PDB file of C-alpha atoms in Angstrom:
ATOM      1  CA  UNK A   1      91.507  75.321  99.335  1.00 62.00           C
ATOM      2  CA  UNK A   2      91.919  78.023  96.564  1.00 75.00           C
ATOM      3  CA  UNK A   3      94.717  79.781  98.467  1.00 88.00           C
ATOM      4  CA  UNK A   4      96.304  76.635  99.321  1.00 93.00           C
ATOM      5  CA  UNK A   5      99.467  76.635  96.784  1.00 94.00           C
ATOM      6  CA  UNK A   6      99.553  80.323  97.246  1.00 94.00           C
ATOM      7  CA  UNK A   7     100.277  80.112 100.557  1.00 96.00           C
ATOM      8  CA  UNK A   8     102.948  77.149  99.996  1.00 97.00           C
ATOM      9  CA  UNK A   9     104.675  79.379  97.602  1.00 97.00           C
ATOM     10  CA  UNK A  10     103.945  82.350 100.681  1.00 97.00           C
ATOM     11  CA  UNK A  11     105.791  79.883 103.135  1.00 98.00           C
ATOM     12  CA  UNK A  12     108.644  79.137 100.785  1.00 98.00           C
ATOM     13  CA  UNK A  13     109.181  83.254 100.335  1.00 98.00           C
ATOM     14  CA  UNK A  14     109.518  83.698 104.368  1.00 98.00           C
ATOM     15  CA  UNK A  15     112.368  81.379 104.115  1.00 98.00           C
ATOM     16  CA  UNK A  16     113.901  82.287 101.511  1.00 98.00           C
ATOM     17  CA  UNK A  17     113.495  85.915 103.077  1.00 98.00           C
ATOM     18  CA  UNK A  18     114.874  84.880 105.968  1.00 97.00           C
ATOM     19  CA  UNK A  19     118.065  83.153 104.195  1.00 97.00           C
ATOM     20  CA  UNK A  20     118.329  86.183 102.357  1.00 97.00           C
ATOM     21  CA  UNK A  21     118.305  88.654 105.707  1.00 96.00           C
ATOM     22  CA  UNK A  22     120.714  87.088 107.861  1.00 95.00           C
ATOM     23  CA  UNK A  23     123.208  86.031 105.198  1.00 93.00           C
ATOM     24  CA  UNK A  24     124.275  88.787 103.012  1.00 91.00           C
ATOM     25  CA  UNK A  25     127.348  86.967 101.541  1.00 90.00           C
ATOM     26  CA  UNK A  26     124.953  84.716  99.586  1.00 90.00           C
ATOM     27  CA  UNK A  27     123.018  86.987  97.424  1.00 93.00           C
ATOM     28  CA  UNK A  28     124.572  86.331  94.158  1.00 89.00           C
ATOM     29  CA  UNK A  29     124.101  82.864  95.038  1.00 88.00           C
ATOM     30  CA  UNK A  30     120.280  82.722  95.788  1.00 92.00           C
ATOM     31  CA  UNK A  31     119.695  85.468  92.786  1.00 94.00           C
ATOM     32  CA  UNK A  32     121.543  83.076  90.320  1.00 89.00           C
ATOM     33  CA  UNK A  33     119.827  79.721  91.170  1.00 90.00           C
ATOM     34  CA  UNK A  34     116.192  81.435  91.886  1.00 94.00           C
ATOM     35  CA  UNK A  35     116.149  82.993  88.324  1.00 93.00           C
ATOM     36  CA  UNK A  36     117.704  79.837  87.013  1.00 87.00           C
ATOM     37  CA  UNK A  37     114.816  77.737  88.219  1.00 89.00           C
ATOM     38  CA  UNK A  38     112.327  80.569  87.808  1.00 91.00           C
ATOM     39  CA  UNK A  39     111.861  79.292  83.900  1.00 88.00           C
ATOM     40  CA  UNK A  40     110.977  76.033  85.410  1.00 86.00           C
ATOM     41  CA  UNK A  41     107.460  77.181  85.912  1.00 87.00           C
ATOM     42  CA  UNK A  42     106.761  76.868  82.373  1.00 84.00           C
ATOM     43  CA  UNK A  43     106.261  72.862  82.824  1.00 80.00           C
ATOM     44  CA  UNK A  44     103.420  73.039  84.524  1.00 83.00           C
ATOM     45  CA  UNK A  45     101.704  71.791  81.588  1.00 79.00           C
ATOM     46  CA  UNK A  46     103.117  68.708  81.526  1.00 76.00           C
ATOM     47  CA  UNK A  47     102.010  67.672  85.395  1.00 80.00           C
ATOM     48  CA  UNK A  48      98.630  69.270  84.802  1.00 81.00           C
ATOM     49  CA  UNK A  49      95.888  67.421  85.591  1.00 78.00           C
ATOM     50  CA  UNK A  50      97.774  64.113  85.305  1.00 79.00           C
ATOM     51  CA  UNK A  51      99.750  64.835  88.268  1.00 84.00           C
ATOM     52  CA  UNK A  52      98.188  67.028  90.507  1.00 87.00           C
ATOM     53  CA  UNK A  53      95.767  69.802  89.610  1.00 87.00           C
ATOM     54  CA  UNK A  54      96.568  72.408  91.750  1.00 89.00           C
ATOM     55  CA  UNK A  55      94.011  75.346  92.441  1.00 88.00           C
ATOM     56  CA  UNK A  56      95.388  78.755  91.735  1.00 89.00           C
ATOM     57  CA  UNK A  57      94.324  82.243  91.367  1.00 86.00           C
ATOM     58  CA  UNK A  58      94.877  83.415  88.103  1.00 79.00           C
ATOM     59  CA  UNK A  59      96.145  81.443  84.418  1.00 78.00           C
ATOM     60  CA  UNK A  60      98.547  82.824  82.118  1.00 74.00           C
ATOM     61  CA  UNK A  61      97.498  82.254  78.485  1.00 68.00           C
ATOM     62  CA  UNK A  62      95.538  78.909  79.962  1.00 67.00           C
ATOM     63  CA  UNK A  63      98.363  76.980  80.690  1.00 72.00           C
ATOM     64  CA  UNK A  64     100.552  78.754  83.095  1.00 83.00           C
ATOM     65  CA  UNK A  65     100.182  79.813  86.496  1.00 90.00           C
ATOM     66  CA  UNK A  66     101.720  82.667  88.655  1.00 90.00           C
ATOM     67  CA  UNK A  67     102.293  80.370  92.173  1.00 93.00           C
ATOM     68  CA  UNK A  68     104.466  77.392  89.825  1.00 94.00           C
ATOM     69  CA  UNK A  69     106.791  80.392  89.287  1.00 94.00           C
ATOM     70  CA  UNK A  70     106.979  81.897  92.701  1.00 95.00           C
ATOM     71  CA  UNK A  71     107.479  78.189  93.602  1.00 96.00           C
ATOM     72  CA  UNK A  72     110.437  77.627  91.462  1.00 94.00           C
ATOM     73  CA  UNK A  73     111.864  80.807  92.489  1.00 97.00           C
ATOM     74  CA  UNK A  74     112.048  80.824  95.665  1.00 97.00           C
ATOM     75  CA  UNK A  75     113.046  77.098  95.950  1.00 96.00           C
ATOM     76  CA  UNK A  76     115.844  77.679  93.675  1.00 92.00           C
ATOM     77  CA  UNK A  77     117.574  80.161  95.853  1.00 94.00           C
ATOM     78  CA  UNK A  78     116.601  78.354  99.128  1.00 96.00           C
ATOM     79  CA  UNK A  79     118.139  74.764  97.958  1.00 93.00           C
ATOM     80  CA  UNK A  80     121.241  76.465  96.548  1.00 89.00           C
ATOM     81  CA  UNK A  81     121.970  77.939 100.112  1.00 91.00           C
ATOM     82  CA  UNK A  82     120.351  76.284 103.040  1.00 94.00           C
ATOM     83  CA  UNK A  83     123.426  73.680 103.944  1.00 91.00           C
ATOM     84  CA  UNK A  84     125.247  76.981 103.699  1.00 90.00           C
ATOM     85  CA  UNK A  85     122.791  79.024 106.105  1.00 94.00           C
ATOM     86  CA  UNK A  86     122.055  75.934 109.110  1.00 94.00           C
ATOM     87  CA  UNK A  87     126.311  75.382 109.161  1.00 91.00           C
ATOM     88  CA  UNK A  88     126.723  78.816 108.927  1.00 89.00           C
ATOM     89  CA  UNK A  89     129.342  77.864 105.752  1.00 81.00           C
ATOM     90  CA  UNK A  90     131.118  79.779 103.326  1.00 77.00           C
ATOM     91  CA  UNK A  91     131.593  78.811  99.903  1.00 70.00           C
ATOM     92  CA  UNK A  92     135.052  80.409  97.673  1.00 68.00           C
ATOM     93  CA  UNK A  93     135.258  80.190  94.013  1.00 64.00           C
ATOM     94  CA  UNK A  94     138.311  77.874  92.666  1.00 60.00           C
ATOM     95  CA  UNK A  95     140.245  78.072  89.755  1.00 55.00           C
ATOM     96  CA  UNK A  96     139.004  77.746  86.322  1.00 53.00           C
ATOM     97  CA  UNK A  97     140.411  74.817  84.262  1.00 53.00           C
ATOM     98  CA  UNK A  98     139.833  72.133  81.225  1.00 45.00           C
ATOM     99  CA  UNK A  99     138.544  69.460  83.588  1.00 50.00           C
ATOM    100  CA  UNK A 100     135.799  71.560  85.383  1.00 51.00           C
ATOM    101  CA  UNK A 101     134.555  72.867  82.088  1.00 50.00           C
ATOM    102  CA  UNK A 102     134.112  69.359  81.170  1.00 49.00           C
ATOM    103  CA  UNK A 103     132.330  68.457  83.691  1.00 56.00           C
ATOM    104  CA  UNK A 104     129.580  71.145  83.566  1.00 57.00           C
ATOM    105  CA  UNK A 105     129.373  70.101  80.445  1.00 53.00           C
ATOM    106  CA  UNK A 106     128.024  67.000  81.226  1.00 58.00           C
ATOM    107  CA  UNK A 107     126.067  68.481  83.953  1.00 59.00           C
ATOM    108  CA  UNK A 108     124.069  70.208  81.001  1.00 58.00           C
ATOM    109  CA  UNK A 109     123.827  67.430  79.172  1.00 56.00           C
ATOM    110  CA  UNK A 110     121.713  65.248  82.111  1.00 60.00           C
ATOM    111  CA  UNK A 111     119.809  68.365  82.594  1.00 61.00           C
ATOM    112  CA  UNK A 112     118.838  68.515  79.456  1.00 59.00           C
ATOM    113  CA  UNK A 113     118.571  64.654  79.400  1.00 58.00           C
ATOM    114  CA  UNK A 114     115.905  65.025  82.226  1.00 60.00           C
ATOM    115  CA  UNK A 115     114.157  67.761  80.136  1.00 60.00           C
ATOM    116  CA  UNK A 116     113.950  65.664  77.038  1.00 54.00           C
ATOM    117  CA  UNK A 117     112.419  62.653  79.331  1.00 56.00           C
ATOM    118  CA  UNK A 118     109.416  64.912  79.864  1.00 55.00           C
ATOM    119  CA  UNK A 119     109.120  65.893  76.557  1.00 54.00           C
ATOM    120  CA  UNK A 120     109.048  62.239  75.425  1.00 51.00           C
ATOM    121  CA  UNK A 121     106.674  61.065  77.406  1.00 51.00           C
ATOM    122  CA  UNK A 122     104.201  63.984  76.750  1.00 51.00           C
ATOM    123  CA  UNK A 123     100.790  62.536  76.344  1.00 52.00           C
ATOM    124  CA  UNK A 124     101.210  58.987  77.729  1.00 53.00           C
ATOM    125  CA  UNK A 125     100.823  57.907  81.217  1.00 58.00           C
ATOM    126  CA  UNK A 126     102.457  60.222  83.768  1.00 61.00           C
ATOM    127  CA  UNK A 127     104.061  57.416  85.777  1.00 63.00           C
ATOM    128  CA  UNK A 128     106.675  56.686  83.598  1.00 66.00           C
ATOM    129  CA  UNK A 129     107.778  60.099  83.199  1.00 68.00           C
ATOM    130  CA  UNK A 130     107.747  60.415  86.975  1.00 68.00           C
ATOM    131  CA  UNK A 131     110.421  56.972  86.960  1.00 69.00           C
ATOM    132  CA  UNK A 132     112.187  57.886  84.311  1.00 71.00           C
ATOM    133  CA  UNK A 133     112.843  61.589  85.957  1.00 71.00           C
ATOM    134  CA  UNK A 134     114.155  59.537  89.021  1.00 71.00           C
ATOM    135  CA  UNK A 135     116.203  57.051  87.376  1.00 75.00           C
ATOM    136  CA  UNK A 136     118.001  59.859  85.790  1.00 75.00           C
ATOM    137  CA  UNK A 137     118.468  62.417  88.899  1.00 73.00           C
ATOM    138  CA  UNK A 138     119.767  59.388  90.613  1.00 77.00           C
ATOM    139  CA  UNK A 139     122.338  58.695  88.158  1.00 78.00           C
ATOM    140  CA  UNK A 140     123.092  62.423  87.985  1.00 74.00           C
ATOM    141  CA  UNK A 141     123.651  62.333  92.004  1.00 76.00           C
ATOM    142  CA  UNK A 142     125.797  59.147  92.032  1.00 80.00           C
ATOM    143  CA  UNK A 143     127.961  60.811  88.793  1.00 78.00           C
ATOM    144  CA  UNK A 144     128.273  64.080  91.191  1.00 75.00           C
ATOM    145  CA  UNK A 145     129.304  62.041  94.005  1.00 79.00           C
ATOM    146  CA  UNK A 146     132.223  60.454  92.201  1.00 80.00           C
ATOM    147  CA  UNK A 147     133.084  63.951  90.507  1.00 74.00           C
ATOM    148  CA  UNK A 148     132.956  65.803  93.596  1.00 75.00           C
ATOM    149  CA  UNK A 149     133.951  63.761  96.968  1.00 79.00           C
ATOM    150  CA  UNK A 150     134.696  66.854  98.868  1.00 77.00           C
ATOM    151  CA  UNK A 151     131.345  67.339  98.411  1.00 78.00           C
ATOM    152  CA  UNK A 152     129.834  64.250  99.376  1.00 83.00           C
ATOM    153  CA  UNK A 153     128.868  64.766 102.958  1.00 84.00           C
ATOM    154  CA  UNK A 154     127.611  68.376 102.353  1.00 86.00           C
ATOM    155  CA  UNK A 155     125.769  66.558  99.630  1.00 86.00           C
ATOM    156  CA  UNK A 156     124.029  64.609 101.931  1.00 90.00           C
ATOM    157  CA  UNK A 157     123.128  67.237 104.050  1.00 93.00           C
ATOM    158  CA  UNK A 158     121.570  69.557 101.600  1.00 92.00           C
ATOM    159  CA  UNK A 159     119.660  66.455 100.774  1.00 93.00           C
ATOM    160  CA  UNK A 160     117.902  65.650 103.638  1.00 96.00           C
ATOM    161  CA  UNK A 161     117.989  69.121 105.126  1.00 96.00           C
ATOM    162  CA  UNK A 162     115.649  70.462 102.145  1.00 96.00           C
ATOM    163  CA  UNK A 163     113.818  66.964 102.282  1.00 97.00           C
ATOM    164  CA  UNK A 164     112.735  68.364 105.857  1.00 97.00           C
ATOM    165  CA  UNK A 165     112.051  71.670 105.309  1.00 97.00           C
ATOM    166  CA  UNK A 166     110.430  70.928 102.166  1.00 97.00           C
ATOM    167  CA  UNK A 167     107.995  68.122 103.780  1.00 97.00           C
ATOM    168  CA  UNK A 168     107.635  70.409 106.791  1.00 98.00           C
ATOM    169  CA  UNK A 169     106.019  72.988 104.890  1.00 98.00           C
ATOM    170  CA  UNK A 170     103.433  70.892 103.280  1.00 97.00           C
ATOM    171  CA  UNK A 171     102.926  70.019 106.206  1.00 97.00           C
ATOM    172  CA  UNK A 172     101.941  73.373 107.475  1.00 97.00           C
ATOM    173  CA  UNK A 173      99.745  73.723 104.558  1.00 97.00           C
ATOM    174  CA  UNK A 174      98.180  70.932 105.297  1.00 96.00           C
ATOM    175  CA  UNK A 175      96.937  71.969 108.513  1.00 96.00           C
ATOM    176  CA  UNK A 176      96.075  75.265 107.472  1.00 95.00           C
ATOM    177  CA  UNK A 177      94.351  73.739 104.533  1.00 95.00           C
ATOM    178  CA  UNK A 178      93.150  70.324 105.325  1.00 94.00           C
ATOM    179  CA  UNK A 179      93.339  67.780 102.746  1.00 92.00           C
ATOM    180  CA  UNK A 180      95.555  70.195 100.519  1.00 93.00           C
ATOM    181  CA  UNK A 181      97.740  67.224  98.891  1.00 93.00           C
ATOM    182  CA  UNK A 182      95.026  64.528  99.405  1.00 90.00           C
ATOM    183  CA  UNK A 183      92.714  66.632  96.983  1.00 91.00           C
ATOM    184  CA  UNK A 184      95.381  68.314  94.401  1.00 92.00           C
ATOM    185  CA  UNK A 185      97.215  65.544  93.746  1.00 91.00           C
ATOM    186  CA  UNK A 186      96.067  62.819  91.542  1.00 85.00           C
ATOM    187  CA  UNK A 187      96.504  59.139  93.035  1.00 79.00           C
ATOM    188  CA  UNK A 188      96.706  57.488  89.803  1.00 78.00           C
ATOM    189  CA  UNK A 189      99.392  59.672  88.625  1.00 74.00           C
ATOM    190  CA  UNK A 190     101.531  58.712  91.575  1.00 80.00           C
ATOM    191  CA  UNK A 191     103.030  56.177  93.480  1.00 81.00           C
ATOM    192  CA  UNK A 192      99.972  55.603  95.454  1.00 84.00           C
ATOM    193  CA  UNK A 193     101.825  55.310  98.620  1.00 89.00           C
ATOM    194  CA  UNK A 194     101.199  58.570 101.331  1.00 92.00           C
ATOM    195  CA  UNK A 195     103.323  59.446 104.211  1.00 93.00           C
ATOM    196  CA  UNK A 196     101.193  61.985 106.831  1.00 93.00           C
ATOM    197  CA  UNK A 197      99.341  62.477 103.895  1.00 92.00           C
ATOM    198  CA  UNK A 198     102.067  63.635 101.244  1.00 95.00           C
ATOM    199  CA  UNK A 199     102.663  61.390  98.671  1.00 93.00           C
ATOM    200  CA  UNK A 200     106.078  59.770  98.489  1.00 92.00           C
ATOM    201  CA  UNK A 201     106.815  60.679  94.559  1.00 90.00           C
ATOM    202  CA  UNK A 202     107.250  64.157  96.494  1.00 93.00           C
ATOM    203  CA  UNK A 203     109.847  63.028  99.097  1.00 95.00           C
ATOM    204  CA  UNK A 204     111.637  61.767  96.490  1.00 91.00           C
ATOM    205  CA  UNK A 205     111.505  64.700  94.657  1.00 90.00           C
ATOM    206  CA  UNK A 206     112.771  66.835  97.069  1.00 94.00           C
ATOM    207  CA  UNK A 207     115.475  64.594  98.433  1.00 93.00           C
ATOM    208  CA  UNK A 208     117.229  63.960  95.225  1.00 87.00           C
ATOM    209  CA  UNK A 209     116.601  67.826  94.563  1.00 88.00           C
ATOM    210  CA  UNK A 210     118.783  68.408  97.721  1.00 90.00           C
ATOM    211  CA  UNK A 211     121.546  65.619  97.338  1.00 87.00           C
ATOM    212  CA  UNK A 212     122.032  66.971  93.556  1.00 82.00           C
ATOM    213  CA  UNK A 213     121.744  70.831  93.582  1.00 82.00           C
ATOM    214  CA  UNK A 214     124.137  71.283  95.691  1.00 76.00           C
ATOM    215  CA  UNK A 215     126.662  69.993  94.168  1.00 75.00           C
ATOM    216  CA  UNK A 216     125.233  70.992  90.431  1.00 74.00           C
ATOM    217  CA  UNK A 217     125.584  74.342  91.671  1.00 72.00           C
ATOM    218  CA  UNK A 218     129.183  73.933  92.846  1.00 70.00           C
ATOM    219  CA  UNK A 219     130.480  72.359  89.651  1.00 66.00           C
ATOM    220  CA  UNK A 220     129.186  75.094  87.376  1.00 65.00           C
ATOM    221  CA  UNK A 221     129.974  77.910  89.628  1.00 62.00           C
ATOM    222  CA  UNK A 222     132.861  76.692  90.335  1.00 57.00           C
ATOM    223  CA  UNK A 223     133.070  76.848  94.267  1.00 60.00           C
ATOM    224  CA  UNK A 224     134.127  74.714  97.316  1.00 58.00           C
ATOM    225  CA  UNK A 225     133.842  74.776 100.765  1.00 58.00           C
ATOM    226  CA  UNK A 226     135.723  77.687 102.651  1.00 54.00           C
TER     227      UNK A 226
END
């Protein structure tokens, strides 16, 4: 069970290695979202143990752990891409203007928004954290939806697309680790409900992860559908 997130974060980095072989035209694109996210490991304290209390191989400084930032990285660059890669899509940058700034603007603000809503919440019972974190990435993806409609279907897509590969692979961990999410995550600071032994806070998670990236990432950058 020790290697057990270290080879989830293993799994993610074939895929994202394989995304990153066989389409060349996305580089900048996985680079810019995997580095974006890869600061994202630093939260780790605030799911830790209340959460889960994942087993890993080394602690920076106590608090921080090398696999949470493999894990951020390489889902970054694989949710930015992967509608992209199964529909073999291109994406092509579109004009600049007023309205589009505004937008990302308030882009950052719910991002930051969802930031603060951990911060708050520091110290008291996880749960709410964990609802309030979904109330507000569910807001975010209905706000995206109206801002974006060309986007809605591939929206959609990316959504349940990275829901799948995302269970999938815990999947695999499970049976190469049995009882991997049974034993490092903690009931109480969940849902409570499992699905082939995952909990369901984490298809959530990766759902609305899929359904809003996607289009977070087109707003800021800028790009559409070729």
């Amino acid at each position: 069970m020790q290697y057990g997130y270290l080879f989830w974060c293993f799994i993610l980095a074939v895929v994202w290695a394989c995304l990153w072989f066989f389409r060349k035209d996305l580089h900048r694109e996985m680079l810019f979202t995997s580095f974006l996210f890869l600061p994202f490991g630093l939260t780790q304290p605030f799911f830790v143990p209340h959460y889960w209390h994942p087993v890993v191989i080394y602690k920076l400084s106590g608090l921080f752990d090398l696999e949470s930032f493999l894990w951020c990285f390489f889902t970054g660059g694989i949710v930015a891409v992967l509608y992209e890669f199964v529909f073999d899509h291109h994406i092509k940058r579109i004009a600049r203007n007023e309205r589009y700034l505004h937008h990302a603007h308030i882009i950052y603000l719910f991002m930051i928004l969802l930031a603060l809503s951990g911060l708050y919440t520091q110290g008291m019972n996880i749960l709410p954290m964990i609802r309030a974190l979904f109330i507000i990435a569910s807001i975010l993806v209905i706000f995206l939806w109206w801002l974006r409609r060309d986007l809605f279907a591939k929206s959609l897509l990316s959504g349940f697309l990275f829901l799948a590969l995302y269970i999938s692979s815990l999947l695999v961990v499970n049976a190469i680790f049995p009882g991997f999410t049974q034993s490092q995550w903690n009931f109480n600071g969940t849902f409570g409900m499992y699905f082939f032994g995952i909990p369901i806070d984490e298809y959530l998670y990766a759902l609305l992860f899929g359904l809003s990236w996607s289009v977070i990432f087109a707003e800021i950058k800028l790009y559409r559908e070729a």
